[in-house]
CSV table of C-alpha atoms in Angstrom, one decimal:
chain,number,residue,atom,x,y,z
A,1,UNK,CA,2.7,45.7,21.2
A,2,UNK,CA,1.4,42.6,22.8
A,3,UNK,CA,2.2,39.3,20.9
A,4,UNK,CA,0.2,37.0,23.2
A,5,UNK,CA,-3.1,35.8,21.9
A,6,UNK,CA,-6.4,37.2,23.2
A,7,UNK,CA,-7.6,40.7,24.0
A,8,UNK,CA,-5.2,43.3,25.4
A,9,UNK,CA,-6.2,45.6,28.3
A,10,UNK,CA,-8.3,48.4,26.9
A,11,UNK,CA,-7.4,52.0,27.9
A,12,UNK,CA,-4.0,51.1,29.2
A,13,UNK,CA,-1.3,53.7,29.0
A,14,UNK,CA,1.0,53.5,26.0
A,15,UNK,CA,4.5,52.4,26.4
A,16,UNK,CA,7.5,54.7,26.0
A,17,UNK,CA,7.8,55.8,22.5
A,18,UNK,CA,4.3,54.9,21.4
A,19,UNK,CA,2.8,58.4,21.4
A,20,UNK,CA,3.7,58.9,17.8
A,21,UNK,CA,3.0,55.5,16.6
A,22,UNK,CA,-0.5,56.3,15.3
A,23,UNK,CA,-2.4,55.1,18.4
A,24,UNK,CA,-5.0,57.8,19.3
A,25,UNK,CA,-4.5,59.2,22.8
A,26,UNK,CA,-7.6,61.0,24.2
A,27,UNK,CA,-7.0,64.6,25.3
A,28,UNK,CA,-8.9,66.6,27.8
A,29,UNK,CA,-11.6,68.7,26.2
A,30,UNK,CA,-11.3,72.5,26.3
A,31,UNK,CA,-14.0,75.1,26.8
A,32,UNK,CA,-14.6,78.3,24.9
A,33,UNK,CA,-11.8,80.1,26.7
A,34,UNK,CA,-9.3,77.5,25.9
A,35,UNK,CA,-9.0,76.2,29.4
A,36,UNK,CA,-9.4,72.6,30.3
A,37,UNK,CA,-12.9,71.5,31.0
A,38,UNK,CA,-13.9,71.0,34.6
A,39,UNK,CA,-16.1,68.3,36.1
A,40,UNK,CA,-19.8,69.1,36.3
A,41,UNK,CA,-21.1,70.4,39.6
A,42,UNK,CA,-24.1,68.0,39.5
A,43,UNK,CA,-22.4,64.8,40.7
A,44,UNK,CA,-24.2,61.7,42.0
A,45,UNK,CA,-24.5,61.4,45.7
A,46,UNK,CA,-21.9,59.3,47.5
A,47,UNK,CA,-22.6,55.6,48.1
A,48,UNK,CA,-24.9,55.2,45.1
A,49,UNK,CA,-22.5,53.4,42.8
A,50,UNK,CA,-20.8,50.1,43.4
A,51,UNK,CA,-18.8,47.9,41.1
A,52,UNK,CA,-20.5,44.8,39.7
A,53,UNK,CA,-20.0,41.7,41.9
A,54,UNK,CA,-19.5,39.3,39.1
A,55,UNK,CA,-17.0,41.3,37.2
A,56,UNK,CA,-13.6,39.7,36.6
A,57,UNK,CA,-10.8,41.8,38.2
A,58,UNK,CA,-8.5,43.5,35.7
A,59,UNK,CA,-5.4,41.5,34.7
A,60,UNK,CA,-2.0,42.3,35.8
A,61,UNK,CA,0.3,44.2,33.4
A,62,UNK,CA,1.3,41.9,30.5
A,63,UNK,CA,-1.5,39.5,30.9
A,64,UNK,CA,-4.5,39.0,28.5
A,65,UNK,CA,-7.8,40.6,29.3
A,66,UNK,CA,-10.8,38.7,30.4
A,67,UNK,CA,-11.4,35.1,31.4
A,68,UNK,CA,-12.4,32.2,29.1
A,69,UNK,CA,-16.2,31.8,28.6
A,70,UNK,CA,-17.9,29.2,30.7
A,71,UNK,CA,-18.4,25.6,29.4
A,72,UNK,CA,-15.7,26.1,26.7
A,73,UNK,CA,-13.1,23.3,26.2
A,74,UNK,CA,-9.9,25.1,25.3
A,75,UNK,CA,-7.1,23.1,23.7
A,76,UNK,CA,-7.0,20.2,21.2
A,77,UNK,CA,-10.4,19.2,19.9
A,78,UNK,CA,-11.5,15.5,20.5
A,79,UNK,CA,-10.6,13.0,17.8
A,80,UNK,CA,-13.2,12.0,15.3
A,81,UNK,CA,-14.7,8.6,16.0
A,82,UNK,CA,-16.8,7.3,13.1
A,83,UNK,CA,-16.6,3.7,14.2
A,84,UNK,CA,-15.3,1.6,17.2
A,85,UNK,CA,-12.1,3.6,17.8
A,86,UNK,CA,-11.2,7.2,17.9
A,87,UNK,CA,-9.0,8.2,14.9
A,88,UNK,CA,-5.8,8.9,16.9
A,89,UNK,CA,-3.0,6.9,18.5
A,90,UNK,CA,-4.6,4.3,20.7
A,91,UNK,CA,-3.8,3.1,24.2
A,92,UNK,CA,-3.9,-0.5,25.2
A,93,UNK,CA,-7.4,-0.2,26.8
A,94,UNK,CA,-8.8,1.4,23.7
A,95,UNK,CA,-7.5,-1.4,21.5
A,96,UNK,CA,-9.1,-4.0,23.7
A,97,UNK,CA,-12.3,-1.9,24.0
A,98,UNK,CA,-12.4,-1.6,20.2
A,99,UNK,CA,-12.2,-5.4,19.7
A,100,UNK,CA,-15.0,-5.9,22.2
A,101,UNK,CA,-17.1,-3.1,20.6
A,102,UNK,CA,-16.7,-4.8,17.2
A,103,UNK,CA,-18.1,-8.0,18.6
A,104,UNK,CA,-21.1,-6.2,20.2
A,105,UNK,CA,-21.8,-3.9,17.3
A,106,UNK,CA,-21.5,-6.4,14.5
A,107,UNK,CA,-22.5,-9.5,16.5
A,108,UNK,CA,-24.6,-11.0,13.7
A,109,UNK,CA,-21.8,-11.1,11.2
A,110,UNK,CA,-19.1,-11.9,13.7
A,111,UNK,CA,-21.0,-14.8,15.4
A,112,UNK,CA,-22.0,-16.2,12.1
A,113,UNK,CA,-18.3,-16.5,11.2
A,114,UNK,CA,-16.9,-17.6,14.5
A,115,UNK,CA,-19.7,-20.1,15.5
A,116,UNK,CA,-19.4,-21.7,12.1
A,117,UNK,CA,-15.6,-22.0,12.3
A,118,UNK,CA,-15.8,-23.2,16.0
A,119,UNK,CA,-18.4,-25.9,15.2
A,120,UNK,CA,-16.3,-27.2,12.3
A,121,UNK,CA,-13.2,-27.2,14.4
A,122,UNK,CA,-14.8,-28.9,17.4
A,123,UNK,CA,-16.5,-31.6,15.2
A,124,UNK,CA,-13.1,-32.4,13.6
A,125,UNK,CA,-11.4,-32.5,17.0
A,126,UNK,CA,-14.1,-34.8,18.5
A,127,UNK,CA,-13.9,-37.2,15.6
A,128,UNK,CA,-10.1,-37.3,15.8
A,129,UNK,CA,-10.2,-37.9,19.6
A,130,UNK,CA,-12.8,-40.7,19.2
A,131,UNK,CA,-11.4,-42.6,16.2
A,132,UNK,CA,-7.8,-41.5,15.5
A,133,UNK,CA,-6.1,-40.8,18.8
A,134,UNK,CA,-4.9,-44.1,20.4
A,135,UNK,CA,-5.7,-44.9,24.0
A,136,UNK,CA,-3.1,-44.0,26.5
A,137,UNK,CA,-0.8,-47.0,27.2
A,138,UNK,CA,-0.5,-48.2,30.8
A,139,UNK,CA,3.0,-47.5,32.1
A,140,UNK,CA,4.6,-50.5,33.8
A,141,UNK,CA,5.5,-49.6,37.3
A,142,UNK,CA,8.6,-51.9,37.1
A,143,UNK,CA,9.9,-50.2,34.0
A,144,UNK,CA,13.1,-48.2,34.2
A,145,UNK,CA,13.0,-44.4,33.9
A,146,UNK,CA,14.4,-44.7,30.3
A,147,UNK,CA,11.6,-47.2,29.4
A,148,UNK,CA,8.9,-45.0,30.9
A,149,UNK,CA,10.3,-42.0,29.0
A,150,UNK,CA,10.3,-44.0,25.8
A,151,UNK,CA,6.7,-45.1,26.3
A,152,UNK,CA,5.6,-41.5,27.0
A,153,UNK,CA,7.3,-40.2,23.9
A,154,UNK,CA,5.7,-43.0,21.8
A,155,UNK,CA,2.3,-42.1,23.2
A,156,UNK,CA,2.8,-38.4,22.5
A,157,UNK,CA,3.9,-39.2,18.9
A,158,UNK,CA,0.8,-41.3,18.3
A,159,UNK,CA,-1.4,-38.6,19.7
A,160,UNK,CA,0.1,-36.0,17.4
A,161,UNK,CA,-0.3,-38.3,14.4
A,162,UNK,CA,-3.9,-39.0,15.3
A,163,UNK,CA,-4.7,-35.3,15.8
A,164,UNK,CA,-3.0,-34.3,12.6
A,165,UNK,CA,-6.2,-34.2,10.4
A,166,UNK,CA,-8.1,-32.3,13.1
A,167,UNK,CA,-5.3,-29.8,13.5
A,168,UNK,CA,-5.3,-29.3,9.7
A,169,UNK,CA,-9.0,-28.7,9.7
A,170,UNK,CA,-8.8,-26.3,12.6
A,171,UNK,CA,-6.0,-24.4,11.0
A,172,UNK,CA,-8.0,-24.0,7.7
A,173,UNK,CA,-11.1,-22.9,9.6
A,174,UNK,CA,-9.1,-20.4,11.7
A,175,UNK,CA,-7.5,-19.1,8.6
A,176,UNK,CA,-10.9,-18.3,7.0
A,177,UNK,CA,-12.1,-16.8,10.3
A,178,UNK,CA,-9.1,-14.5,10.5
A,179,UNK,CA,-9.5,-13.4,6.9
A,180,UNK,CA,-13.2,-12.6,7.3
A,181,UNK,CA,-12.8,-10.9,10.7
A,182,UNK,CA,-10.1,-8.7,9.3
A,183,UNK,CA,-12.5,-7.3,6.7
A,184,UNK,CA,-15.3,-6.9,9.3
A,185,UNK,CA,-13.0,-5.0,11.8
A,186,UNK,CA,-11.6,-2.8,9.0
A,187,UNK,CA,-15.2,-1.7,8.2
A,188,UNK,CA,-16.0,-1.3,11.9
A,189,UNK,CA,-13.2,1.3,12.2
A,190,UNK,CA,-15.0,3.3,9.6
A,191,UNK,CA,-18.4,2.7,11.2
A,192,UNK,CA,-19.8,0.9,8.1
A,193,UNK,CA,-22.0,-2.2,8.2
A,194,UNK,CA,-20.8,-5.4,6.6
A,195,UNK,CA,-22.5,-8.6,5.8
A,196,UNK,CA,-21.1,-12.1,5.7
A,197,UNK,CA,-21.4,-12.3,1.9
A,198,UNK,CA,-19.6,-9.0,1.3
A,199,UNK,CA,-16.8,-10.0,3.8
A,200,UNK,CA,-16.4,-13.3,2.0
A,201,UNK,CA,-16.3,-11.7,-1.4
A,202,UNK,CA,-13.6,-9.4,-0.3
A,203,UNK,CA,-11.5,-11.9,1.6
A,204,UNK,CA,-11.7,-14.9,-0.8
A,205,UNK,CA,-9.0,-13.7,-3.3
A,206,UNK,CA,-6.5,-13.4,-0.4
A,207,UNK,CA,-7.0,-16.8,1.2
A,208,UNK,CA,-4.3,-18.6,-0.7
A,209,UNK,CA,-1.7,-16.0,0.1
A,210,UNK,CA,-2.8,-15.9,3.7
A,211,UNK,CA,-2.4,-19.7,3.8
A,212,UNK,CA,1.1,-19.4,2.4
A,213,UNK,CA,2.0,-16.7,5.0
A,214,UNK,CA,0.7,-19.0,7.8
A,215,UNK,CA,2.6,-22.0,6.6
A,216,UNK,CA,5.8,-19.9,6.1
A,217,UNK,CA,5.6,-18.6,9.7
A,218,UNK,CA,5.0,-22.2,11.0
A,219,UNK,CA,7.9,-23.5,9.0
A,220,UNK,CA,10.2,-20.8,10.3
A,221,UNK,CA,9.2,-21.6,13.9
A,222,UNK,CA,9.8,-25.3,13.4
A,223,UNK,CA,13.2,-24.7,11.8
A,224,UNK,CA,14.3,-22.4,14.7
A,225,UNK,CA,13.1,-25.0,17.3
A,226,UNK,CA,14.9,-27.8,15.5
A,227,UNK,CA,18.2,-25.8,15.4
A,228,UNK,CA,17.8,-25.2,19.2
A,229,UNK,CA,16.9,-28.8,20.2
A,230,UNK,CA,18.5,-31.2,17.7
A,231,UNK,CA,22.2,-30.8,18.7
A,232,UNK,CA,21.5,-31.5,22.3
A,233,UNK,CA,19.3,-34.5,21.5
A,234,UNK,CA,22.1,-35.9,19.2
A,235,UNK,CA,24.8,-35.6,21.8
A,236,UNK,CA,22.8,-37.2,24.6
A,237,UNK,CA,24.0,-37.7,28.2
A,238,UNK,CA,24.2,-34.9,30.8
A,239,UNK,CA,25.9,-32.5,28.3
A,240,UNK,CA,23.2,-33.2,25.8
A,241,UNK,CA,20.4,-32.5,28.3
A,242,UNK,CA,22.1,-29.2,29.3
A,243,UNK,CA,22.6,-28.2,25.7
A,244,UNK,CA,18.9,-29.1,24.9
A,245,UNK,CA,17.6,-26.9,27.7
A,246,UNK,CA,19.8,-24.0,26.7
A,247,UNK,CA,19.1,-24.4,23.1
A,248,UNK,CA,15.4,-24.8,23.7
A,249,UNK,CA,15.2,-21.6,25.7
A,250,UNK,CA,17.1,-19.7,23.1
A,251,UNK,CA,14.9,-21.1,20.4
A,252,UNK,CA,11.7,-20.1,22.3
A,253,UNK,CA,13.0,-16.5,22.7
A,254,UNK,CA,13.9,-16.4,19.0
A,255,UNK,CA,10.4,-17.7,17.9
A,256,UNK,CA,8.6,-15.2,20.2
A,257,UNK,CA,10.7,-12.3,18.8
A,258,UNK,CA,10.0,-13.5,15.2
A,259,UNK,CA,6.3,-13.9,15.8
A,260,UNK,CA,5.9,-10.4,17.3
A,261,UNK,CA,8.0,-8.9,14.5
A,262,UNK,CA,5.7,-10.5,11.9
A,263,UNK,CA,2.5,-10.1,13.9
A,264,UNK,CA,1.1,-7.5,11.6
A,265,UNK,CA,1.8,-9.3,8.4
A,266,UNK,CA,-1.7,-10.8,8.2
A,267,UNK,CA,-3.6,-7.5,8.2
A,268,UNK,CA,-1.0,-6.0,5.9
A,269,UNK,CA,-1.6,-8.8,3.4
A,270,UNK,CA,-5.4,-8.6,3.7
A,271,UNK,CA,-5.9,-4.8,3.8
A,272,UNK,CA,-3.0,-3.5,1.7
A,273,UNK,CA,-3.2,-6.4,-0.8
A,274,UNK,CA,0.5,-7.2,-0.6
A,275,UNK,CA,2.3,-10.4,-1.3
A,276,UNK,CA,3.6,-12.8,1.3
A,277,UNK,CA,7.2,-11.5,1.4
A,278,UNK,CA,6.1,-7.9,1.1
A,279,UNK,CA,3.7,-8.4,4.0
A,280,UNK,CA,6.5,-9.7,6.2
A,281,UNK,CA,8.6,-6.7,5.4
A,282,UNK,CA,5.7,-4.4,6.0
A,283,UNK,CA,5.1,-5.9,9.4
A,284,UNK,CA,8.8,-5.6,10.3
A,285,UNK,CA,8.8,-2.0,9.4
A,286,UNK,CA,5.6,-1.2,11.4
A,287,UNK,CA,6.8,-3.1,14.5
A,288,UNK,CA,10.3,-1.5,14.4
A,289,UNK,CA,10.7,0.6,17.6
A,290,UNK,CA,7.5,-0.7,19.1
A,291,UNK,CA,8.3,-4.4,19.7
A,292,UNK,CA,7.9,-4.3,23.5
A,293,UNK,CA,4.7,-2.4,23.3
A,294,UNK,CA,3.1,-4.8,20.8
A,295,UNK,CA,4.5,-7.8,22.8
A,296,UNK,CA,2.9,-6.5,26.0
A,297,UNK,CA,-0.5,-5.9,24.4
A,298,UNK,CA,-0.4,-9.3,22.6
A,299,UNK,CA,0.7,-11.1,25.8
A,300,UNK,CA,-2.0,-9.4,27.9
A,301,UNK,CA,-4.7,-10.3,25.3
A,302,UNK,CA,-3.6,-13.9,25.2
A,303,UNK,CA,-3.7,-14.1,29.0
A,304,UNK,CA,-7.2,-12.6,29.1
A,305,UNK,CA,-8.3,-15.1,26.5
A,306,UNK,CA,-6.7,-18.0,28.4
A,307,UNK,CA,-8.5,-16.9,31.6
A,308,UNK,CA,-11.8,-16.7,29.8
A,309,UNK,CA,-11.3,-20.1,28.2
A,310,UNK,CA,-10.6,-21.6,31.6
A,311,UNK,CA,-13.7,-20.0,33.1
A,312,UNK,CA,-15.8,-21.6,30.4
A,313,UNK,CA,-13.9,-24.9,30.0
A,314,UNK,CA,-13.7,-26.0,33.6
A,315,UNK,CA,-17.5,-26.1,34.3
A,316,UNK,CA,-18.1,-27.9,31.0
A,317,UNK,CA,-15.3,-30.4,31.8
A,318,UNK,CA,-16.8,-31.1,35.2
A,319,UNK,CA,-20.3,-31.6,33.7
A,320,UNK,CA,-18.8,-33.8,31.0
A,321,UNK,CA,-17.1,-36.0,33.5
A,322,UNK,CA,-20.3,-36.2,35.6
A,323,UNK,CA,-22.5,-37.3,32.7
A,324,UNK,CA,-19.9,-39.7,31.3
A,325,UNK,CA,-20.2,-42.7,33.6
A,326,UNK,CA,-17.4,-44.7,32.0
A,327,UNK,CA,-14.9,-41.8,32.3
A,328,UNK,CA,-16.0,-41.0,35.8
A,329,UNK,CA,-15.5,-44.6,37.0
A,330,UNK,CA,-12.1,-44.7,35.4
A,331,UNK,CA,-11.1,-41.6,37.4
A,332,UNK,CA,-12.3,-43.1,40.6
A,333,UNK,CA,-10.5,-46.4,40.1
A,334,UNK,CA,-7.3,-44.8,39.0
A,335,UNK,CA,-7.1,-46.8,35.8
A,336,UNK,CA,-6.6,-45.4,32.3
A,337,UNK,CA,-9.5,-43.1,31.5
A,338,UNK,CA,-11.4,-43.3,28.2
A,339,UNK,CA,-14.1,-40.8,27.8
A,340,UNK,CA,-17.2,-41.5,25.7
A,341,UNK,CA,-19.5,-39.4,23.5
A,342,UNK,CA,-21.2,-37.5,26.4
A,343,UNK,CA,-18.0,-36.1,27.6
A,344,UNK,CA,-16.8,-35.2,24.1
A,345,UNK,CA,-20.1,-33.5,23.2
A,346,UNK,CA,-20.3,-31.5,26.4
A,347,UNK,CA,-16.7,-30.2,26.2
A,348,UNK,CA,-17.2,-29.6,22.5
A,349,UNK,CA,-20.1,-27.2,23.3
A,350,UNK,CA,-17.9,-25.4,25.8
A,351,UNK,CA,-15.2,-25.2,23.1
A,352,UNK,CA,-17.6,-23.6,20.6
A,353,UNK,CA,-18.7,-21.0,23.1
A,354,UNK,CA,-15.1,-20.1,24.0
A,355,UNK,CA,-14.0,-19.9,20.3
A,356,UNK,CA,-17.0,-17.8,19.3
A,357,UNK,CA,-15.9,-15.1,21.7
A,358,UNK,CA,-12.1,-15.4,21.7
A,359,UNK,CA,-11.6,-15.5,17.9
A,360,UNK,CA,-12.9,-12.0,17.3
A,361,UNK,CA,-11.1,-10.6,20.3
A,362,UNK,CA,-7.8,-12.0,19.2
A,363,UNK,CA,-8.3,-10.9,15.5
A,364,UNK,CA,-9.6,-7.5,16.6
A,365,UNK,CA,-6.5,-6.7,18.7
A,366,UNK,CA,-4.2,-7.7,15.9
A,367,UNK,CA,-6.0,-5.6,13.3
A,368,UNK,CA,-6.3,-2.6,15.6
A,369,UNK,CA,-2.6,-2.8,16.5
A,370,UNK,CA,-1.9,-2.6,12.8
A,371,UNK,CA,-4.2,0.5,12.5
A,372,UNK,CA,-2.6,2.1,15.5
A,373,UNK,CA,0.9,1.7,14.2
A,374,UNK,CA,-0.1,3.2,10.8
A,375,UNK,CA,-1.7,6.1,12.6
A,376,UNK,CA,1.4,6.7,14.6
A,377,UNK,CA,3.8,6.4,11.7
A,378,UNK,CA,1.8,7.4,8.6
A,379,UNK,CA,-1.1,9.6,9.7
A,380,UNK,CA,-3.6,7.0,8.6
A,381,UNK,CA,-6.2,8.7,10.7
A,382,UNK,CA,-6.6,11.4,8.0
A,383,UNK,CA,-7.1,8.8,5.3
A,384,UNK,CA,-9.6,7.0,7.6
A,385,UNK,CA,-11.5,10.2,8.2
A,386,UNK,CA,-11.8,10.8,4.5
A,387,UNK,CA,-12.8,7.2,3.9
A,388,UNK,CA,-15.5,7.6,6.5
A,389,UNK,CA,-16.8,10.7,4.8
A,390,UNK,CA,-16.3,13.1,7.7
A,391,UNK,CA,-16.6,16.8,6.8
A,392,UNK,CA,-13.5,18.8,6.5
A,393,UNK,CA,-11.2,16.0,5.4
A,394,UNK,CA,-11.5,16.3,1.6
A,395,UNK,CA,-13.4,14.1,-0.9
A,396,UNK,CA,-14.4,10.6,0.1
A,397,UNK,CA,-12.3,7.9,-1.6
A,398,UNK,CA,-13.9,4.9,-3.2
A,399,UNK,CA,-12.8,2.4,-0.5
A,400,UNK,CA,-14.6,0.6,2.3
A,401,UNK,CA,-11.6,-0.8,4.2
A,402,UNK,CA,-8.6,0.5,6.1
A,403,UNK,CA,-5.8,-0.4,3.7
A,404,UNK,CA,-7.6,0.1,0.4
């Protein structure tokens, strides 16, 4: 008996012991006298018969009969793809491609979100730079290195205080953008359209919790950096500088590890409707065992975003300097440069263009990483196929998002 799939060779001789197994074995016919029948005398002439030229040669003993039909793809069938990604574990290129496809397929909704957020952020930044940030002080050439360092620290502190309101407005705008884009991308995975109004209606109840999550992560990062830097700053001297460098490097490593570990907390909060602490735990569980992979994809995404931002920002900066006569003359004379409205407006336009494209790419990669991890660990692809209404996956649940 042959256990291998497929057809077995027809007409092959039975194996030993198979004669009595119920398999019919043809016998030679007998004539009326009981003797074996002989071949007919009327045989076809020699050379009239030839085997078909397109016939597949018979297989060797133990092999299956026949060849696979032409144009047939044997093996695992392709994964279903109702939306911007196939419903299976994703590669890095597929995650980036899915984020870009979301921007292209849902550009009206996505650009309505990102352009609005970018314009608000740039207006706040321009007003802060024009009216709140103090002018850079002129460093005395005769000052000691300690005095120059103190002047630089004072200038940086004043700049941060002046930019505080703008940073707050930017953070709130980015928060709303991330929440809305998460909803849009979760619908894009299912191939369903989404309007700005429906995205806002679904994201609005989660905004306060998302704000709490953002502030908690920021506070954790500040606390870790303080622990790494403050001891060295308090000691002072050569030993203090060495301790500050070592502590700062260790704090940076700890903050990066923490941010990657909790990188999927935001989509977990938005799509699974969890609390702040539960979302952090959920992210840590999904990232466990895949930290380096998520770190690599996130790092590559940020590098690509940085390169794109530089490609857009450099030409607009050059144009802004050229049209701003006051700032251009300051650069030529080597004095303290104060840019006016033309420079701020031109660079602000470049910032809007950059943010309108980079916001959805960054949010898309984060959400698709979350979807990918759940597909790998929890077979979320089956639930997504049912939610998309694909045939053969059971009844369609009443949900329009990934985590619902």
